[in-house]
Coordinates of C-alpha atoms in Angstrom, one line a residue:
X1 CA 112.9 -36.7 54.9
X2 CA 112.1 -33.4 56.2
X3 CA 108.7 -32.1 55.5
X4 CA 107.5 -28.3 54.6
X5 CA 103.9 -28.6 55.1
X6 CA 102.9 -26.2 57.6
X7 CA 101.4 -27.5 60.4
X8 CA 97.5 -26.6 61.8
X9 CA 98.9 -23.6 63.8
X10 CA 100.7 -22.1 61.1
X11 CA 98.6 -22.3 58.2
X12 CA 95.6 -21.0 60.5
X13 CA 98.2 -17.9 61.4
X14 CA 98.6 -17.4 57.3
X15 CA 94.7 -17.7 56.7
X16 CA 94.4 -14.9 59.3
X17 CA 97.0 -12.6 58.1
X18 CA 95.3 -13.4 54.5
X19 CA 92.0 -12.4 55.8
X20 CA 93.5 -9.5 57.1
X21 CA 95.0 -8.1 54.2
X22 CA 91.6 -8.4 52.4
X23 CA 89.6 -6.9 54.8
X24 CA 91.9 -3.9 56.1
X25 CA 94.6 -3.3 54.2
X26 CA 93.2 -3.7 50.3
X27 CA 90.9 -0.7 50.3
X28 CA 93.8 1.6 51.9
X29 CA 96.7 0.0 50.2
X30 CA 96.7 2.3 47.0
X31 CA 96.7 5.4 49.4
X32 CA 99.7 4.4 50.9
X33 CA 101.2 4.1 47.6
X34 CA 100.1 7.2 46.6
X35 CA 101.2 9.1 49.4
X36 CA 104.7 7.0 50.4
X37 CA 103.3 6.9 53.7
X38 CA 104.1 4.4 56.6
X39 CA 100.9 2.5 57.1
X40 CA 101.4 2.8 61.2
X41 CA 97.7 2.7 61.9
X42 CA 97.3 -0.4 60.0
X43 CA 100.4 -1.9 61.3
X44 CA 99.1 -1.4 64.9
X45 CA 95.7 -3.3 63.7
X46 CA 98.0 -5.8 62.3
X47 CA 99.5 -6.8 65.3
X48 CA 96.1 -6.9 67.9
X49 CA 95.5 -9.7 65.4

């Protein structure tokens, strides 16, 4: 039987981008809405993670 659990390494990887998302992205997010801008600034925060 194949199993879907994700293993230490990935669900560490989803805690981080969850953490993240709270911490940078929620308090910007609605401007980026607003605006229809492409969050590049974010994005390259995102991937130093």
């Amino acid at each position: 039987m194949i199993g879907f659990d994700l293993t230490e390494e990935q669900q560490r990887m989803k805690e981080l981008a969850h953490e993240f998302a709270e911490k940078e992205m929620r308090s910007v997010a609605s401007h980026y809405d607003e605006t229809e801008e492409f969050p590049w600034p974010d994005l390259k925060k995102a991937a130093d993670v």
